[in-house]
PDB file of C-alpha atoms in Angstrom:
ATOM      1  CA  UNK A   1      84.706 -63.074  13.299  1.00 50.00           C
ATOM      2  CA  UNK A   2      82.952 -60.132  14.116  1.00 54.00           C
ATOM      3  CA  UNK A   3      78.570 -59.990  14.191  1.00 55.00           C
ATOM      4  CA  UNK A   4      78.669 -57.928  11.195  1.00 51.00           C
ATOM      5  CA  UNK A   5      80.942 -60.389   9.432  1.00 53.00           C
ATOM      6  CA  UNK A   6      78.362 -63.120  10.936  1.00 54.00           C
ATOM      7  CA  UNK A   7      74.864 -61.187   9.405  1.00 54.00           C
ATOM      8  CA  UNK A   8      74.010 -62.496   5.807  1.00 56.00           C
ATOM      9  CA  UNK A   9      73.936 -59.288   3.468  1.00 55.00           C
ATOM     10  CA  UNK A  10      70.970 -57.339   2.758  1.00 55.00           C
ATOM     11  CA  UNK A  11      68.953 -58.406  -0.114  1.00 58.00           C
ATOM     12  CA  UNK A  12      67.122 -56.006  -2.404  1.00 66.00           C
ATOM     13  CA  UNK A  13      66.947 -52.418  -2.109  1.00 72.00           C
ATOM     14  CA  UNK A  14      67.524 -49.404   0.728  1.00 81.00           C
ATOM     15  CA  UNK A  15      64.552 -47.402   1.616  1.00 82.00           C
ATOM     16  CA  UNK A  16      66.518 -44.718  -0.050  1.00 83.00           C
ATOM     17  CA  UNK A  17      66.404 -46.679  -3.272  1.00 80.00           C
ATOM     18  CA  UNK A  18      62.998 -47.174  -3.162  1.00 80.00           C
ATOM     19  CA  UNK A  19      62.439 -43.686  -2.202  1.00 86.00           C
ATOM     20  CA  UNK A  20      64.156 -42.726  -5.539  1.00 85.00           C
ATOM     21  CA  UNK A  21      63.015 -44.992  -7.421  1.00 86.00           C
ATOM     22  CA  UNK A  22      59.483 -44.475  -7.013  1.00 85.00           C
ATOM     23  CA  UNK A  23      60.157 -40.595  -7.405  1.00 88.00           C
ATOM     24  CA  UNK A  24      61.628 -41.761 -10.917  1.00 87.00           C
ATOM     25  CA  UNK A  25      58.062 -43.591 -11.355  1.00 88.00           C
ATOM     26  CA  UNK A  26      56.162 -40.602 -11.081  1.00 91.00           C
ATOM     27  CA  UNK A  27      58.154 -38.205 -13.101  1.00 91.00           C
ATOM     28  CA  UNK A  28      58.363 -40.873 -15.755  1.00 91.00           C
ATOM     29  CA  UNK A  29      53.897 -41.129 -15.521  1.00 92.00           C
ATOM     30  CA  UNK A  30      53.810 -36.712 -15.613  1.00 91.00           C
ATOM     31  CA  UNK A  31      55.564 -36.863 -18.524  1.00 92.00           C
ATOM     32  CA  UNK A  32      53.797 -39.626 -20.345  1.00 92.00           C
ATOM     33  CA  UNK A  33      50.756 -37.880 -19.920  1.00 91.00           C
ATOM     34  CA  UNK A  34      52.303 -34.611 -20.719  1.00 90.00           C
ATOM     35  CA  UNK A  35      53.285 -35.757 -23.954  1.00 92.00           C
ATOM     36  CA  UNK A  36      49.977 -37.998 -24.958  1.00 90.00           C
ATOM     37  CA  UNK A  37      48.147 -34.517 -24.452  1.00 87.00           C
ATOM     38  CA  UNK A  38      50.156 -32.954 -26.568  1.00 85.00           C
ATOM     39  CA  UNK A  39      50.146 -35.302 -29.211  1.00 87.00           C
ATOM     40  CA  UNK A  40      46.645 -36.291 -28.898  1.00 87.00           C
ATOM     41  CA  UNK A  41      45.329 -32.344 -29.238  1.00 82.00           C
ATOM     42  CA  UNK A  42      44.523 -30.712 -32.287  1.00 82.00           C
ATOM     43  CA  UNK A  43      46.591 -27.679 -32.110  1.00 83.00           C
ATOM     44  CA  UNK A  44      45.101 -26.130 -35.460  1.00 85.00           C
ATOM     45  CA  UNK A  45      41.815 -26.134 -34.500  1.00 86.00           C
ATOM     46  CA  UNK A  46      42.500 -24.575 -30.927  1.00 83.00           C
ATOM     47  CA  UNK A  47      44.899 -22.045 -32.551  1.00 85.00           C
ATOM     48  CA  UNK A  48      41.703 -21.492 -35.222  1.00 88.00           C
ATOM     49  CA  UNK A  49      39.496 -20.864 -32.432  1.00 88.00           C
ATOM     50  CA  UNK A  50      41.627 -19.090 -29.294  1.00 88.00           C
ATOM     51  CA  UNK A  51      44.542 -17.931 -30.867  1.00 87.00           C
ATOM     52  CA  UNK A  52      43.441 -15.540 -34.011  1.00 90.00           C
ATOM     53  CA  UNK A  53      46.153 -12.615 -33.919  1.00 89.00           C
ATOM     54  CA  UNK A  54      44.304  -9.913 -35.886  1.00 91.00           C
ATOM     55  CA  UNK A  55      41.448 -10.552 -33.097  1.00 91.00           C
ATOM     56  CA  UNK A  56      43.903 -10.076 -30.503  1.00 91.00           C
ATOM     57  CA  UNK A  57      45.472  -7.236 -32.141  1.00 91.00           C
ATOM     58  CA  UNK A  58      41.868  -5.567 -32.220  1.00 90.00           C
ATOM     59  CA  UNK A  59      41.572  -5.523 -28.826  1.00 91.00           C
ATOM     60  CA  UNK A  60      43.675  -3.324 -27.673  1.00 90.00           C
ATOM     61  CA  UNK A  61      44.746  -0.770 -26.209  1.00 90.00           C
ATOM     62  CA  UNK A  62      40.723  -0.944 -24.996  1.00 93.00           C
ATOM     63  CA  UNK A  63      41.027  -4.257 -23.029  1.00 93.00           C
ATOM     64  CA  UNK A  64      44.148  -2.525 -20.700  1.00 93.00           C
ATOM     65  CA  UNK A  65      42.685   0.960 -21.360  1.00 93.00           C
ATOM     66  CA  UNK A  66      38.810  -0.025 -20.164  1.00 93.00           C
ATOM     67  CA  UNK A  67      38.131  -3.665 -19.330  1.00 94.00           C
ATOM     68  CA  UNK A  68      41.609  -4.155 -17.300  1.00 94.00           C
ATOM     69  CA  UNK A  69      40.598  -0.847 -15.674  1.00 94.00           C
ATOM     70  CA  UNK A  70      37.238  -1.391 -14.751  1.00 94.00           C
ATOM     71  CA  UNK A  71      37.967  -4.398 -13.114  1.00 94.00           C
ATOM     72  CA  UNK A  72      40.551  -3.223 -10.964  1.00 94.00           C
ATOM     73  CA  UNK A  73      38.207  -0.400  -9.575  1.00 94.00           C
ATOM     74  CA  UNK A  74      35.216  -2.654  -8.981  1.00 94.00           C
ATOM     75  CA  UNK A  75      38.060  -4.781  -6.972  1.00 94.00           C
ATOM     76  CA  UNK A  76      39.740  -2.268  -4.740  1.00 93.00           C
ATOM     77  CA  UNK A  77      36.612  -0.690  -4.366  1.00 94.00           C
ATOM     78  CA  UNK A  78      35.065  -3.739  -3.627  1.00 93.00           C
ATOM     79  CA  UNK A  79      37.666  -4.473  -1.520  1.00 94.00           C
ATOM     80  CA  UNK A  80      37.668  -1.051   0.871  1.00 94.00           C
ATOM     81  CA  UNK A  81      34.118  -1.680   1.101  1.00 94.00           C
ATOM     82  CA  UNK A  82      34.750  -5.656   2.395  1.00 94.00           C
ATOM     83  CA  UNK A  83      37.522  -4.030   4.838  1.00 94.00           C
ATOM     84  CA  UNK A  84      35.904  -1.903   6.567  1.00 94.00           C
ATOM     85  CA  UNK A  85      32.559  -3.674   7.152  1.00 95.00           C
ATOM     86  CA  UNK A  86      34.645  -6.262   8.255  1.00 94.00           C
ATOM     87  CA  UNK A  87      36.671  -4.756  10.422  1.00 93.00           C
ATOM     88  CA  UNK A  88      33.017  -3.651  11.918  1.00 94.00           C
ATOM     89  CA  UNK A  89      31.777  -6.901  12.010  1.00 94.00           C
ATOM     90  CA  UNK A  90      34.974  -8.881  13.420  1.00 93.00           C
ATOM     91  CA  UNK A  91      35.110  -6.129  16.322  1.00 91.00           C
ATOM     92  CA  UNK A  92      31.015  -6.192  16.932  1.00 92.00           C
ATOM     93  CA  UNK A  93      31.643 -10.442  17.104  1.00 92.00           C
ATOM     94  CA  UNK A  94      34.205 -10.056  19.558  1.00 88.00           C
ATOM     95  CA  UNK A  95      31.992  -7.162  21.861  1.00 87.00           C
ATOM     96  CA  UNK A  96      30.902  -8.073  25.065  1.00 85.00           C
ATOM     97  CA  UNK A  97      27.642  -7.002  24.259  1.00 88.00           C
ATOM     98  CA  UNK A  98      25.275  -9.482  23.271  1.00 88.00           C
ATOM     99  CA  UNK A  99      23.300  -8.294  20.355  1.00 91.00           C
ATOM    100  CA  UNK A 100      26.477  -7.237  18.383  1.00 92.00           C
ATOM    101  CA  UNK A 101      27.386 -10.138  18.995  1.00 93.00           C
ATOM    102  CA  UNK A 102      24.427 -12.116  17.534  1.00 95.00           C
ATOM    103  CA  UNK A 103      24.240  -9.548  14.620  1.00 94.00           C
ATOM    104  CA  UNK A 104      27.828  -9.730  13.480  1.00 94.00           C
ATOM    105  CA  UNK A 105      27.640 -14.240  13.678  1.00 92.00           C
ATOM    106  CA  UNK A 106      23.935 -13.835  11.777  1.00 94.00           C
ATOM    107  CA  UNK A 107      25.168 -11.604   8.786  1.00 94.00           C
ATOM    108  CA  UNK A 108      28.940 -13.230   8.536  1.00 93.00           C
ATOM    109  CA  UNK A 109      26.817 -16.835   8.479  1.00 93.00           C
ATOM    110  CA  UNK A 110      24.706 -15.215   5.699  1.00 92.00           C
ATOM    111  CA  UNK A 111      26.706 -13.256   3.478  1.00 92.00           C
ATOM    112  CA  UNK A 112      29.002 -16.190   3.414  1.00 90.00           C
ATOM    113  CA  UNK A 113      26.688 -19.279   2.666  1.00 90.00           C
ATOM    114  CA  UNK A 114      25.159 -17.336  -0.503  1.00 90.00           C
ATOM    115  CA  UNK A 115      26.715 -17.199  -3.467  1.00 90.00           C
ATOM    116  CA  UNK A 116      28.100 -14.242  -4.857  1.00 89.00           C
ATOM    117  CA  UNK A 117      25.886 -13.882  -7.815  1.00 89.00           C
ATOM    118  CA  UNK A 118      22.468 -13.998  -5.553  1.00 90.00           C
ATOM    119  CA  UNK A 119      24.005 -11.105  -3.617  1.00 91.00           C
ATOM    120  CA  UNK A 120      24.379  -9.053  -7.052  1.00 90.00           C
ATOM    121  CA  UNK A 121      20.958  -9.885  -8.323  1.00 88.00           C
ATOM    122  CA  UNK A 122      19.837  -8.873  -4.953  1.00 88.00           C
ATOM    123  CA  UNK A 123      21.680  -5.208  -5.103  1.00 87.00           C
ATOM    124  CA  UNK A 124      20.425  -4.671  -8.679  1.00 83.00           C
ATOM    125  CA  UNK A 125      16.998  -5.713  -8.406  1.00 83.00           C
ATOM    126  CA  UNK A 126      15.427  -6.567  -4.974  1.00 82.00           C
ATOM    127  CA  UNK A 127      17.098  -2.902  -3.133  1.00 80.00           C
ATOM    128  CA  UNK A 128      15.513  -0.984  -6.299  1.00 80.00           C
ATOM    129  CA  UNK A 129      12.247  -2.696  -5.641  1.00 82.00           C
ATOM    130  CA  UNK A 130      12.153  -2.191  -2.138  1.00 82.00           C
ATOM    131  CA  UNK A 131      13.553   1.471  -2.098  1.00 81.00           C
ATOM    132  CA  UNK A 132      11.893   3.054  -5.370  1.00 81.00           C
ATOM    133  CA  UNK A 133      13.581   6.440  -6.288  1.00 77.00           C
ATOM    134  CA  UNK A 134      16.668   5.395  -4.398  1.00 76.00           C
ATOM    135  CA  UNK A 135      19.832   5.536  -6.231  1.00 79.00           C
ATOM    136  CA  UNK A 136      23.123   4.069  -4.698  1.00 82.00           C
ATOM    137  CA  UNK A 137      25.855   6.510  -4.920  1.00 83.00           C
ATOM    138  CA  UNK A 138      28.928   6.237  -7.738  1.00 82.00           C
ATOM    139  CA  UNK A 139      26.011   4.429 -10.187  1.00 84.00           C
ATOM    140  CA  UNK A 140      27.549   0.989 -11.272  1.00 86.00           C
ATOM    141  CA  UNK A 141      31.087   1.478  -9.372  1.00 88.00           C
ATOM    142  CA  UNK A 142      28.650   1.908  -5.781  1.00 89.00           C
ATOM    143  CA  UNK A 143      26.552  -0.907  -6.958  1.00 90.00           C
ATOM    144  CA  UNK A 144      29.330  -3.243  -7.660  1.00 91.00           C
ATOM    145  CA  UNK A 145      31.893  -1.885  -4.417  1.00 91.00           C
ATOM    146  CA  UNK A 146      28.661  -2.506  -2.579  1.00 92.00           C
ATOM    147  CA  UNK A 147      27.981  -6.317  -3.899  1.00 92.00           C
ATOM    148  CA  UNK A 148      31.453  -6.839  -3.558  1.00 93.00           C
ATOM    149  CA  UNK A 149      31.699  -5.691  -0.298  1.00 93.00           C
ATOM    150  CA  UNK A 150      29.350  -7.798   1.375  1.00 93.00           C
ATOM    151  CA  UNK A 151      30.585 -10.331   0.382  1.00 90.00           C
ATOM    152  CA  UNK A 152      34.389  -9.764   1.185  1.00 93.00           C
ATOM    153  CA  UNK A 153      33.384  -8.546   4.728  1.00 94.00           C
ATOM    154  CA  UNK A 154      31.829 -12.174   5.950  1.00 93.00           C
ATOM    155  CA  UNK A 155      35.153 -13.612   4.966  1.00 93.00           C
ATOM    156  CA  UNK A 156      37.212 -10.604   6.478  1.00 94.00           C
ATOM    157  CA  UNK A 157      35.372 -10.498   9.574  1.00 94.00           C
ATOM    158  CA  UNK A 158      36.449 -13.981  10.664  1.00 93.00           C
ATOM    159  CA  UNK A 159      40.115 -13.349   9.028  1.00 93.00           C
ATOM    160  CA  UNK A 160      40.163  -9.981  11.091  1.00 93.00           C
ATOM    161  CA  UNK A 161      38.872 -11.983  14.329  1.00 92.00           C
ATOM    162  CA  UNK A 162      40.995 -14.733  14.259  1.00 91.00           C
ATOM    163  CA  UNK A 163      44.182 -11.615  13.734  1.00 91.00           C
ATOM    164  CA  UNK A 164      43.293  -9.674  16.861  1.00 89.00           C
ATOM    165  CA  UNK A 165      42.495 -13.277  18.814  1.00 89.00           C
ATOM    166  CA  UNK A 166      46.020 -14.123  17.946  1.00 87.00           C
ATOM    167  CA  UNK A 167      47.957 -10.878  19.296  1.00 85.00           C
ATOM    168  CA  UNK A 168      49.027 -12.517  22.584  1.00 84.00           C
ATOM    169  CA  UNK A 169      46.607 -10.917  25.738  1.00 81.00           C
ATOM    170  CA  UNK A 170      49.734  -9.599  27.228  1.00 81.00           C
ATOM    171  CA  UNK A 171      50.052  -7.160  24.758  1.00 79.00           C
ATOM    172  CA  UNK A 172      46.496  -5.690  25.947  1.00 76.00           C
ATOM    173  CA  UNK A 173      47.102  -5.414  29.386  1.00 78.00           C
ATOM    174  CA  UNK A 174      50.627  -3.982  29.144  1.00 81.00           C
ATOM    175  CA  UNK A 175      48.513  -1.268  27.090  1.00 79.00           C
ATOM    176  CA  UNK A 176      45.848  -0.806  29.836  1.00 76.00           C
ATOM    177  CA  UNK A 177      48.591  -0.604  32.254  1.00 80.00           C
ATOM    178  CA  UNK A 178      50.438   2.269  30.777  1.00 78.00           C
ATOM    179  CA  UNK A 179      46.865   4.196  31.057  1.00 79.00           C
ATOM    180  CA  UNK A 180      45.446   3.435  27.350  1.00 79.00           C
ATOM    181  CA  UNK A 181      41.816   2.917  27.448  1.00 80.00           C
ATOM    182  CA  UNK A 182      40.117  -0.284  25.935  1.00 77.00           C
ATOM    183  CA  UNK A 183      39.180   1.420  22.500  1.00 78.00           C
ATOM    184  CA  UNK A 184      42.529   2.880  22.008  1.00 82.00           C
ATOM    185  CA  UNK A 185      44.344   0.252  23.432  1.00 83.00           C
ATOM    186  CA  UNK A 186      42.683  -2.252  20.718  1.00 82.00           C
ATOM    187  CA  UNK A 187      43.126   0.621  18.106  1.00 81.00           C
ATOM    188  CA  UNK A 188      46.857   1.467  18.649  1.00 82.00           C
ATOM    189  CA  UNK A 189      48.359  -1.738  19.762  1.00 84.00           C
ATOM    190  CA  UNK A 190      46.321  -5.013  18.767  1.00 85.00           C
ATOM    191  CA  UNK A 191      45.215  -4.070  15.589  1.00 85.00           C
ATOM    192  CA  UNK A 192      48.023  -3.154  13.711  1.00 86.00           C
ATOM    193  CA  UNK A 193      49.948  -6.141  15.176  1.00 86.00           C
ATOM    194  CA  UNK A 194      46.956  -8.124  14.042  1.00 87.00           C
ATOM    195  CA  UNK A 195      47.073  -7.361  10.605  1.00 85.00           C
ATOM    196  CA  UNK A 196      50.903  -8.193  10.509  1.00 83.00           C
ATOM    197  CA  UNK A 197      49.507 -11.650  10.876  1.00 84.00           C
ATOM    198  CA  UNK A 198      46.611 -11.794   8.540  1.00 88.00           C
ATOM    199  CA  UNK A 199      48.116  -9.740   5.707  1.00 84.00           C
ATOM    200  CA  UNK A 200      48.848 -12.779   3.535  1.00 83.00           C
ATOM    201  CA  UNK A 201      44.872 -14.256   3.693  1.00 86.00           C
ATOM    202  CA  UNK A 202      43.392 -10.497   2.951  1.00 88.00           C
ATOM    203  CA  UNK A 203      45.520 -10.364  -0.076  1.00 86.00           C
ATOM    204  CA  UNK A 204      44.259 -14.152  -1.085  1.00 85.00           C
ATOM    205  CA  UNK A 205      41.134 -12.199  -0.658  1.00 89.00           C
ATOM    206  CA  UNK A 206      41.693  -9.582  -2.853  1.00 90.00           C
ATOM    207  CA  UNK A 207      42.674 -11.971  -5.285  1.00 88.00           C
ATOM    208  CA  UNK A 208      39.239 -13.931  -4.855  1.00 88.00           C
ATOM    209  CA  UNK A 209      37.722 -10.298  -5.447  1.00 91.00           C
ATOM    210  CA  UNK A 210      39.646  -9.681  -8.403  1.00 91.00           C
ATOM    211  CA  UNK A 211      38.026 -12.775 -10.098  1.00 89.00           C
ATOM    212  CA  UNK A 212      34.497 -12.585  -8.827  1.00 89.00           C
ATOM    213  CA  UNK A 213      33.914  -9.111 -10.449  1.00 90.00           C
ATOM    214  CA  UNK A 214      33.296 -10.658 -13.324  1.00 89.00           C
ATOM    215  CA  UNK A 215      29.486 -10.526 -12.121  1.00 89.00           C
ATOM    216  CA  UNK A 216      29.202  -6.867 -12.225  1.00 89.00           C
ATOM    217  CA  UNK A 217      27.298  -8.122 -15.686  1.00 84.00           C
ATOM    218  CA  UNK A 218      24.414  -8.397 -13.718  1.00 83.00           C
ATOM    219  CA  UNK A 219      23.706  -5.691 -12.679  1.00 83.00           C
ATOM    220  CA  UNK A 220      23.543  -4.327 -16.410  1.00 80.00           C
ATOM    221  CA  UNK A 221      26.810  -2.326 -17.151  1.00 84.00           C
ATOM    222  CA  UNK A 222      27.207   0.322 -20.330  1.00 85.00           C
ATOM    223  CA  UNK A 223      29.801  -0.303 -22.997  1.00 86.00           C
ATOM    224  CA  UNK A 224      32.203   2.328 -20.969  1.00 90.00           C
ATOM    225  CA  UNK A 225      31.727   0.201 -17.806  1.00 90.00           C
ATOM    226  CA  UNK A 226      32.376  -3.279 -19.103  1.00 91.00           C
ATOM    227  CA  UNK A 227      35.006  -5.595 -17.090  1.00 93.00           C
ATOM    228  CA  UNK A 228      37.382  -8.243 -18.584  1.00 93.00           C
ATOM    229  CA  UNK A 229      34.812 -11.319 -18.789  1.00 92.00           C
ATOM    230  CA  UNK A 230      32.150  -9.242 -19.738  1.00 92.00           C
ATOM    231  CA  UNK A 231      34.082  -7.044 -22.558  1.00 93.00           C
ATOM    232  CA  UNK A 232      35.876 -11.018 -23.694  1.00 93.00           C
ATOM    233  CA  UNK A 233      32.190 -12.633 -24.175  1.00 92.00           C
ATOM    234  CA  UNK A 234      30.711  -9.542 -26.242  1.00 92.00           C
ATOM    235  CA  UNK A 235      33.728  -9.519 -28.735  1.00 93.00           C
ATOM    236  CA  UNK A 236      33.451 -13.119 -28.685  1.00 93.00           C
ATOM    237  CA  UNK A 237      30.182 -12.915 -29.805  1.00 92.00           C
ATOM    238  CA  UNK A 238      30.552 -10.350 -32.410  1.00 92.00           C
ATOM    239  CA  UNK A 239      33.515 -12.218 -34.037  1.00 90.00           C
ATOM    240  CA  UNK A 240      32.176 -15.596 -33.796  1.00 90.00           C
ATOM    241  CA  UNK A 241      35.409 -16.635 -32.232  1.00 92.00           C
ATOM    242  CA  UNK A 242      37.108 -17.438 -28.446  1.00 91.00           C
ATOM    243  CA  UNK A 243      39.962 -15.559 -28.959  1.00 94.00           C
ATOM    244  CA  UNK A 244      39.175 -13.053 -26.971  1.00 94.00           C
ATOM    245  CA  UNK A 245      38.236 -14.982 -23.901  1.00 92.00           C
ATOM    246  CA  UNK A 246      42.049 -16.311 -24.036  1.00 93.00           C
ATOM    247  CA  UNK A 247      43.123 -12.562 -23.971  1.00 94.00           C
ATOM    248  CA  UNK A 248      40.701 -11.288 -20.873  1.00 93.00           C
ATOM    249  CA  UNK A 249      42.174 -14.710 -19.238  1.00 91.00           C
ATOM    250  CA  UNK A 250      45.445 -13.571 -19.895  1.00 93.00           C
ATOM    251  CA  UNK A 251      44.528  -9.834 -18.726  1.00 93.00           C
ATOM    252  CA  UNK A 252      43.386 -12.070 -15.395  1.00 92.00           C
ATOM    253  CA  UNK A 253      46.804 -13.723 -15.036  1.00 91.00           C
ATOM    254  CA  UNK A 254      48.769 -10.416 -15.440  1.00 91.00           C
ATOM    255  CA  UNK A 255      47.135  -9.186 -12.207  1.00 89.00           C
ATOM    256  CA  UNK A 256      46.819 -12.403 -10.038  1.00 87.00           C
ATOM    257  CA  UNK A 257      50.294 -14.036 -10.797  1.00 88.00           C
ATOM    258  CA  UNK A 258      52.212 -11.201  -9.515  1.00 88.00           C
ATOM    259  CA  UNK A 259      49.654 -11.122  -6.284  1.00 84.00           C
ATOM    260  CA  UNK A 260      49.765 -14.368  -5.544  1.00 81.00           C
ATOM    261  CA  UNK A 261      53.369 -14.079  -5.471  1.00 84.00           C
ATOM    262  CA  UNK A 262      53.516 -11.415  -3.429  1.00 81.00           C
ATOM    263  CA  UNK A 263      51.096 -13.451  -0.897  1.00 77.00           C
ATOM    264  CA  UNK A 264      53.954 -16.370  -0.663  1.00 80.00           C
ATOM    265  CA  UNK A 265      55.898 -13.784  -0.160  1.00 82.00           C
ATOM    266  CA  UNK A 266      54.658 -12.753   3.048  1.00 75.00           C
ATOM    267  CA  UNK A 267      53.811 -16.076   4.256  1.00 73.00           C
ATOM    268  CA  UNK A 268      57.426 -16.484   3.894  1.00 78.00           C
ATOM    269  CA  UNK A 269      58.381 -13.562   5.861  1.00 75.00           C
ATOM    270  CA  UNK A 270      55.502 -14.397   8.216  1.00 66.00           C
ATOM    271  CA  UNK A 271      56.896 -17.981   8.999  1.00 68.00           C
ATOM    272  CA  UNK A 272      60.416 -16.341   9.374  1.00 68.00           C
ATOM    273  CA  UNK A 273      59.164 -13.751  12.168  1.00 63.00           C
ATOM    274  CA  UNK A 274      57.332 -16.566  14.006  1.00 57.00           C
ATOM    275  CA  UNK A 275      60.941 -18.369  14.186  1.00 59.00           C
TER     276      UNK A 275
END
């Protein structure tokens, strides 16, 4: 007889078994809970209160027309803003010259330990009490591209670092060899091949943007100026109902769904190029 003949059989289950069976487990436990939340909700009341169609019909075509576009401005402008202060910044932290240096760390470790909202209250009240008679150009857009900004640049300063830190150093002295001069050489050959690379976390960023606009409210906006959250809450409050706060939501969703897919996206293609 052969060993194999010789060894008793295996009792109980393969490692592939268990594997299975324990992904079986934890389907089986989503779906429980799936369906005790559904059963256990009271869909009247929360179709009462966030789903009122005549609501929903009343707020349009104003919520695409005014809110939707408000919100994208104060983003993208928020967002140029964020960019190219960053860009400043990231470059100043990487200088050999010691007080850009120290600058750039002090204001990225500032801008991005407050919170958001300080940094609005801070544009809309403290800069009019320290500068009176001093308007900020483009009224609430400035104000808002200029809140937003600050913000976005102490994240896209260390995004935009960590980029050029990643473009291999070979690629800036085969520059400096062909004649190109430090400035140009970073300007023409590391920097666009460092944005390849961080493409996918500036969008994220933009997305981040996109929601934290929502606190252009405090820096007192007009009717004509309102932004999704801000235009949701008011009708909210004049119809005694949350219906639409489900539709500015929504209004969120039909921006940031199709970016966030488009960051996987190039994560994707990123991973794939690395290969």
């Amino acid at each position: 007889m052969t060993d194999a003949e010789l060894q008793p059989p295996r009792k109980g289950l393969t490692r592939r078994q268990k594997r299975s069976l324990s992904r079986g487990a934890q389907y089986a436990v989503f779906v429980a809970a799936v369906i005790a939340f559904a059963v256990s909700a009271d869909w009247g009341r929360l179709k009462n209160q966030f789903a009122q169609g005549d609501i929903a019909r009343q707020m349009f075509p104003d919520v695409i027309t005014m809110a939707l576009k408000n919100t994208v401005l104060y983003t993208l402008s928020g967002f140029v803003v964020g960019l190219v202060l960053g860009m400043l910044m990231a470059l100043m932290r990487l200088s050999s010259v010691g007080p850009y240096r120290w600058f750039a760390g002090v204001y990225i470790e500032i801008f991005r330990g407050l919170p958001a909202l300080l940094i609005f209250i801070f544009i809309g009240v403290a800069v009019p009490l320290a500068f009176p008679g001093t308007e900020i150009p483009g009224g609430t857009y400035g104000k808002v591209a200029l809140a937003l900004g600050l913000v976005a640049a102490a994240y896209m300063a260390e995004t935009i670092r960590a980029g050029i830190q990643a473009v291999p150093k070979g690629q800036l002295e085969a520059a400096r060899s062909l004649g190109f001069s430090p400035a140009r050489a970073m300007v023409s050959i590391v920097v666009p091949q460092a944005f390849r690379i961080i493409l996918p976390p500036l969008t994220n960023e933009l997305v981040l943007l996109f929601k934290d606009s929502s606190l252009v409210l405090f820096l007192g906006v007009t009717l004509e100026e309102r932004e999704l959250s801000k235009y949701g809450r008011d009708l909210a409050s004049q119809t005694a109902n949350s219906t639409p706060i489900l539709v500015a939501g929504l209004c969120y969703l039909l921006v940031t769904v199709p970016l966030g897919f488009v960051v996987r996206r190039m994560e994707t293609k990123a991973q794939e190029a690395v290969r």
